[in-house]
PDB file of C-alpha atoms in Angstrom:
ATOM      1  CA  ALA U 296    -129.007-122.409 -10.822  1.00  0.00           C
ATOM      2  CA  THR U 297    -128.240-123.044  -7.147  1.00  0.00           C
ATOM      3  CA  THR U 298    -131.882-122.585  -6.176  1.00  0.00           C
ATOM      4  CA  CYS U 299    -132.887-125.380  -8.556  1.00  0.00           C
ATOM      5  CA  ARG U 300    -130.709-127.815  -6.582  1.00  0.00           C
ATOM      6  CA  ILE U 301    -131.641-126.812  -3.040  1.00  0.00           C
ATOM      7  CA  ILE U 302    -135.165-128.278  -2.983  1.00  0.00           C
ATOM      8  CA  PRO U 303    -134.068-131.809  -4.023  1.00  0.00           C
ATOM      9  CA  ALA U 304    -131.164-131.614  -1.554  1.00  0.00           C
ATOM     10  CA  ILE U 305    -133.478-130.687   1.317  1.00  0.00           C
ATOM     11  CA  ALA U 306    -135.946-133.424   0.341  1.00  0.00           C
ATOM     12  CA  THR U 307    -133.166-136.033   0.103  1.00  0.00           C
ATOM     13  CA  THR U 308    -131.650-135.053   3.452  1.00  0.00           C
ATOM     14  CA  THR U 309    -135.041-134.983   5.160  1.00  0.00           C
ATOM     15  CA  ALA U 310    -135.911-138.436   3.793  1.00  0.00           C
ATOM     16  CA  LEU U 311    -132.563-139.852   4.933  1.00  0.00           C
ATOM     17  CA  VAL U 312    -132.837-138.431   8.450  1.00  0.00           C
ATOM     18  CA  THR U 313    -136.476-139.524   8.769  1.00  0.00           C
ATOM     19  CA  GLY U 314    -135.530-143.056   7.689  1.00  0.00           C
ATOM     20  CA  LEU U 315    -132.742-143.266  10.258  1.00  0.00           C
ATOM     21  CA  ILE U 316    -135.066-141.988  13.000  1.00  0.00           C
ATOM     22  CA  CYS U 317    -137.688-144.577  12.037  1.00  0.00           C
ATOM     23  CA  LEU U 318    -135.104-147.380  12.250  1.00  0.00           C
ATOM     24  CA  GLU U 319    -134.282-146.346  15.829  1.00  0.00           C
ATOM     25  CA  LEU U 320    -137.969-145.918  16.654  1.00  0.00           C
ATOM     26  CA  TYR U 321    -138.683-149.494  15.494  1.00  0.00           C
ATOM     27  CA  LYS U 322    -136.124-150.700  18.032  1.00  0.00           C
ATOM     28  CA  ILE U 323    -137.850-148.831  20.857  1.00  0.00           C
ATOM     29  CA  VAL U 324    -141.464-149.574  19.911  1.00  0.00           C
ATOM     30  CA  GLY U 325    -140.810-153.161  18.867  1.00  0.00           C
ATOM     31  CA  SER U 326    -138.830-154.097  21.991  1.00  0.00           C
ATOM     32  CA  ALA U 327    -141.603-154.219  24.573  1.00  0.00           C
ATOM     33  CA  ARG U 328    -140.546-157.572  26.008  1.00  0.00           C
ATOM     34  CA  ARG U 329    -136.863-156.879  26.446  1.00  0.00           C
ATOM     35  CA  ASP U 330    -134.843-154.054  27.857  1.00  0.00           C
ATOM     36  CA  LEU U 331    -132.841-152.085  25.342  1.00  0.00           C
ATOM     37  CA  LYS U 332    -129.222-151.447  26.164  1.00  0.00           C
ATOM     38  CA  LEU U 333    -127.486-148.270  25.061  1.00  0.00           C
ATOM     39  CA  GLU U 334    -125.389-150.387  22.671  1.00  0.00           C
ATOM     40  CA  ASP U 335    -128.571-151.402  20.814  1.00  0.00           C
ATOM     41  CA  LEU U 336    -129.157-147.831  19.643  1.00  0.00           C
ATOM     42  CA  LYS U 337    -127.142-145.879  17.075  1.00  0.00           C
ATOM     43  CA  ASN U 338    -126.146-142.299  16.310  1.00  0.00           C
ATOM     44  CA  GLY U 339    -126.031-141.429  12.641  1.00  0.00           C
ATOM     45  CA  PHE U 340    -123.795-138.948  10.842  1.00  0.00           C
ATOM     46  CA  CYS U 341    -124.393-138.105   7.190  1.00  0.00           C
ATOM     47  CA  ASN U 342    -122.632-135.776   4.770  1.00  0.00           C
ATOM     48  CA  LEU U 343    -124.323-135.946   1.397  1.00  0.00           C
ATOM     49  CA  ALA U 344    -121.796-133.583  -0.192  1.00  0.00           C
ATOM     50  CA  ILE U 345    -119.033-136.227  -0.131  1.00  0.00           C
ATOM     51  CA  PRO U 346    -121.361-139.164   0.133  1.00  0.00           C
ATOM     52  CA  PHE U 347    -120.411-140.256   3.651  1.00  0.00           C
ATOM     53  CA  MET U 348    -122.581-141.961   6.236  1.00  0.00           C
ATOM     54  CA  THR U 349    -121.582-143.624   9.487  1.00  0.00           C
ATOM     55  CA  LEU U 350    -123.382-145.081  12.493  1.00  0.00           C
ATOM     56  CA  SER U 351    -121.904-145.205  15.982  1.00  0.00           C
ATOM     57  CA  GLU U 352    -122.919-146.187  19.480  1.00  0.00           C
ATOM     58  CA  PRO U 353    -124.117-143.241  21.560  1.00  0.00           C
ATOM     59  CA  GLN U 354    -122.270-142.273  24.715  1.00  0.00           C
ATOM     60  CA  PRO U 355    -124.113-142.542  28.024  1.00  0.00           C
ATOM     61  CA  PRO U 356    -125.038-139.233  29.651  1.00  0.00           C
ATOM     62  CA  ALA U 357    -122.657-137.745  32.184  1.00  0.00           C
ATOM     63  CA  THR U 358    -123.558-138.731  35.734  1.00  0.00           C
ATOM     64  CA  THR U 359    -123.334-136.952  39.055  1.00  0.00           C
ATOM     65  CA  LYS U 360    -122.839-138.801  42.333  1.00  0.00           C
ATOM     66  CA  ALA U 361    -125.136-138.126  45.271  1.00  0.00           C
ATOM     67  CA  ILE U 362    -125.634-139.916  48.581  1.00  0.00           C
ATOM     68  CA  LEU U 363    -129.335-140.455  49.278  1.00  0.00           C
ATOM     69  CA  LYS U 364    -130.674-142.557  52.139  1.00  0.00           C
ATOM     70  CA  GLY U 365    -127.092-143.631  52.869  1.00  0.00           C
ATOM     71  CA  LYS U 366    -126.609-145.104  49.393  1.00  0.00           C
ATOM     72  CA  GLU U 367    -124.646-143.817  46.435  1.00  0.00           C
ATOM     73  CA  TRP U 368    -126.809-142.718  43.518  1.00  0.00           C
ATOM     74  CA  ASN U 369    -125.336-141.780  40.144  1.00  0.00           C
ATOM     75  CA  TRP U 370    -127.893-139.659  38.332  1.00  0.00           C
ATOM     76  CA  SER U 371    -127.897-138.037  34.894  1.00  0.00           C
ATOM     77  CA  ALA U 372    -129.784-135.208  33.209  1.00  0.00           C
ATOM     78  CA  TRP U 373    -132.405-137.808  32.262  1.00  0.00           C
ATOM     79  CA  ASP U 374    -133.232-138.567  35.919  1.00  0.00           C
ATOM     80  CA  SER U 375    -135.494-136.800  38.382  1.00  0.00           C
ATOM     81  CA  LEU U 376    -136.575-137.133  41.988  1.00  0.00           C
ATOM     82  CA  ASP U 377    -140.255-138.064  41.742  1.00  0.00           C
ATOM     83  CA  ILE U 378    -142.811-137.487  44.487  1.00  0.00           C
ATOM     84  CA  MET U 379    -145.973-139.053  43.103  1.00  0.00           C
ATOM     85  CA  ASP U 380    -148.183-140.018  46.023  1.00  0.00           C
ATOM     86  CA  LYS U 381    -148.131-137.048  48.401  1.00  0.00           C
ATOM     87  CA  GLY U 382    -150.488-134.678  46.548  1.00  0.00           C
ATOM     88  CA  ASP U 383    -150.208-130.911  46.626  1.00  0.00           C
ATOM     89  CA  LEU U 384    -147.960-130.539  49.685  1.00  0.00           C
ATOM     90  CA  THR U 385    -147.438-127.328  51.565  1.00  0.00           C
ATOM     91  CA  LEU U 386    -143.918-125.939  51.426  1.00  0.00           C
ATOM     92  CA  GLN U 387    -143.414-126.981  55.069  1.00  0.00           C
ATOM     93  CA  GLU U 388    -144.561-130.542  54.296  1.00  0.00           C
ATOM     94  CA  LEU U 389    -142.116-130.701  51.374  1.00  0.00           C
ATOM     95  CA  LEU U 390    -139.242-129.444  53.543  1.00  0.00           C
ATOM     96  CA  ASP U 391    -140.142-131.987  56.258  1.00  0.00           C
ATOM     97  CA  PHE U 392    -140.421-134.791  53.670  1.00  0.00           C
ATOM     98  CA  PHE U 393    -136.882-134.101  52.407  1.00  0.00           C
ATOM     99  CA  GLU U 394    -135.546-134.067  55.966  1.00  0.00           C
ATOM    100  CA  SER U 395    -137.218-137.339  56.976  1.00  0.00           C
ATOM    101  CA  GLU U 396    -136.952-139.250  53.675  1.00  0.00           C
ATOM    102  CA  TYR U 397    -133.543-138.141  52.357  1.00  0.00           C
ATOM    103  CA  LYS U 398    -131.866-136.573  55.428  1.00  0.00           C
ATOM    104  CA  LEU U 399    -131.437-133.394  53.362  1.00  0.00           C
ATOM    105  CA  GLU U 400    -132.166-129.813  54.299  1.00  0.00           C
ATOM    106  CA  ILE U 401    -133.431-127.743  51.375  1.00  0.00           C
ATOM    107  CA  SER U 402    -131.616-124.425  51.218  1.00  0.00           C
ATOM    108  CA  MET U 403    -133.213-123.180  47.993  1.00  0.00           C
ATOM    109  CA  LEU U 404    -136.197-124.216  45.905  1.00  0.00           C
ATOM    110  CA  SER U 405    -137.149-122.693  42.580  1.00  0.00           C
ATOM    111  CA  TYR U 406    -139.735-123.069  39.826  1.00  0.00           C
ATOM    112  CA  GLY U 407    -138.323-121.819  36.541  1.00  0.00           C
ATOM    113  CA  VAL U 408    -136.842-118.410  37.300  1.00  0.00           C
ATOM    114  CA  SER U 409    -138.952-117.927  40.453  1.00  0.00           C
ATOM    115  CA  ILE U 410    -137.304-118.619  43.802  1.00  0.00           C
ATOM    116  CA  LEU U 411    -139.965-120.174  46.024  1.00  0.00           C
ATOM    117  CA  TYR U 412    -137.839-120.694  49.125  1.00  0.00           C
ATOM    118  CA  SER U 413    -134.348-119.796  50.288  1.00  0.00           C
ATOM    119  CA  PHE U 414    -132.639-119.952  53.646  1.00  0.00           C
ATOM    120  CA  PHE U 415    -131.580-116.295  53.385  1.00  0.00           C
ATOM    121  CA  ALA U 416    -135.044-114.888  52.580  1.00  0.00           C
ATOM    122  CA  ASN U 417    -137.053-112.646  54.881  1.00  0.00           C
ATOM    123  CA  LYS U 418    -138.203-114.844  57.814  1.00  0.00           C
ATOM    124  CA  LYS U 419    -141.729-113.363  57.774  1.00  0.00           C
ATOM    125  CA  LYS U 420    -142.167-114.180  54.057  1.00  0.00           C
ATOM    126  CA  VAL U 421    -140.762-117.661  54.573  1.00  0.00           C
ATOM    127  CA  ALA U 422    -143.217-118.316  57.425  1.00  0.00           C
ATOM    128  CA  GLU U 423    -146.145-117.234  55.192  1.00  0.00           C
ATOM    129  CA  ARG U 424    -144.919-119.362  52.282  1.00  0.00           C
ATOM    130  CA  LYS U 425    -144.438-122.484  54.411  1.00  0.00           C
ATOM    131  CA  LYS U 426    -148.219-122.609  55.014  1.00  0.00           C
ATOM    132  CA  MET U 427    -149.074-122.445  51.293  1.00  0.00           C
ATOM    133  CA  LYS U 428    -149.716-125.412  49.000  1.00  0.00           C
ATOM    134  CA  MET U 429    -146.990-125.735  46.365  1.00  0.00           C
ATOM    135  CA  SER U 430    -149.386-124.978  43.492  1.00  0.00           C
ATOM    136  CA  GLU U 431    -150.593-121.817  45.274  1.00  0.00           C
ATOM    137  CA  LEU U 432    -147.018-120.797  46.048  1.00  0.00           C
ATOM    138  CA  VAL U 433    -145.928-121.198  42.409  1.00  0.00           C
ATOM    139  CA  GLN U 434    -148.894-119.157  41.179  1.00  0.00           C
ATOM    140  CA  SER U 435    -148.323-116.487  43.822  1.00  0.00           C
ATOM    141  CA  ILE U 436    -144.595-116.058  43.145  1.00  0.00           C
ATOM    142  CA  SER U 437    -144.563-116.524  39.358  1.00  0.00           C
ATOM    143  CA  LYS U 438    -147.753-114.464  38.888  1.00  0.00           C
ATOM    144  CA  ASN U 439    -148.988-117.086  36.393  1.00  0.00           C
ATOM    145  CA  GLU U 440    -151.975-119.406  36.659  1.00  0.00           C
ATOM    146  CA  LEU U 441    -151.215-123.110  36.395  1.00  0.00           C
ATOM    147  CA  PRO U 442    -153.269-124.848  33.691  1.00  0.00           C
ATOM    148  CA  SER U 443    -156.031-127.003  35.187  1.00  0.00           C
ATOM    149  CA  ASP U 444    -154.660-130.074  33.399  1.00  0.00           C
ATOM    150  CA  GLN U 445    -151.079-129.634  34.708  1.00  0.00           C
ATOM    151  CA  LEU U 446    -150.327-132.650  36.886  1.00  0.00           C
ATOM    152  CA  PHE U 447    -146.740-131.926  37.930  1.00  0.00           C
ATOM    153  CA  LEU U 448    -144.508-129.133  39.154  1.00  0.00           C
ATOM    154  CA  VAL U 449    -140.884-129.351  38.053  1.00  0.00           C
ATOM    155  CA  LEU U 450    -138.703-127.788  40.735  1.00  0.00           C
ATOM    156  CA  GLU U 451    -134.983-127.167  41.102  1.00  0.00           C
ATOM    157  CA  VAL U 452    -133.604-128.062  44.524  1.00  0.00           C
ATOM    158  CA  ILE U 453    -130.421-127.068  46.316  1.00  0.00           C
ATOM    159  CA  ALA U 454    -129.953-129.146  49.442  1.00  0.00           C
ATOM    160  CA  THR U 455    -127.448-129.860  52.189  1.00  0.00           C
ATOM    161  CA  ASP U 456    -126.770-133.204  53.853  1.00  0.00           C
ATOM    162  CA  MET U 457    -127.947-132.906  57.465  1.00  0.00           C
ATOM    163  CA  GLU U 458    -125.135-135.076  58.837  1.00  0.00           C
ATOM    164  CA  SER U 459    -122.090-133.851  56.903  1.00  0.00           C
ATOM    165  CA  ASP U 460    -123.364-130.308  56.164  1.00  0.00           C
ATOM    166  CA  GLU U 461    -122.118-130.680  52.579  1.00  0.00           C
ATOM    167  CA  ASP U 462    -124.058-129.565  49.504  1.00  0.00           C
ATOM    168  CA  VAL U 463    -125.714-132.412  47.603  1.00  0.00           C
ATOM    169  CA  GLU U 464    -126.278-132.038  43.873  1.00  0.00           C
ATOM    170  CA  LEU U 465    -129.702-133.304  42.883  1.00  0.00           C
ATOM    171  CA  PRO U 466    -131.633-133.642  39.638  1.00  0.00           C
ATOM    172  CA  TYR U 467    -134.831-131.694  39.263  1.00  0.00           C
ATOM    173  CA  LEU U 468    -137.776-132.592  41.491  1.00  0.00           C
ATOM    174  CA  LYS U 469    -141.006-133.720  39.852  1.00  0.00           C
ATOM    175  CA  LEU U 470    -143.908-133.208  42.280  1.00  0.00           C
ATOM    176  CA  ARG U 471    -147.344-134.559  41.350  1.00  0.00           C
ATOM    177  CA  ILE U 472    -149.925-132.015  42.530  1.00  0.00           C
ATOM    178  CA  ARG U 473    -153.100-133.559  41.053  1.00  0.00           C
TER     179      ARG U 473
END
């Protein structure tokens, strides 16, 4: 008897959730000429067992403060540091770019679970890696080929402010390689 009721319940719930998603999607797609504020969007909560449905304003994502180029920057999990116009840099060029552009010294750089660079690594290995293009370095360390249509590398960065010698929390780095 319970199995006879589960299919209509799943179909009803799926239709309700899909409808709510479409309402929010209309706001995003249909708002090309104006900027949407967070207050314009809604979170939905439904419990069909007690018929209850409510909509609420979503909370903004948690932010982390960083000082970049002498200015305070509050970033969230939705943000990234984007390097779009430099091409497939060598590791040394990337390290130099961070020092000149952001006044930050990279102490560790990783791609997924692969550590590409760290200040405590073997100096001979580090010297070899600094000469390699980032795409070559990722393929060499991770032992995986990058797809030919992959445009970006997403890297995790741990860096230190060169003036204060304090760690600076940063979002992930998105490096355009092609």
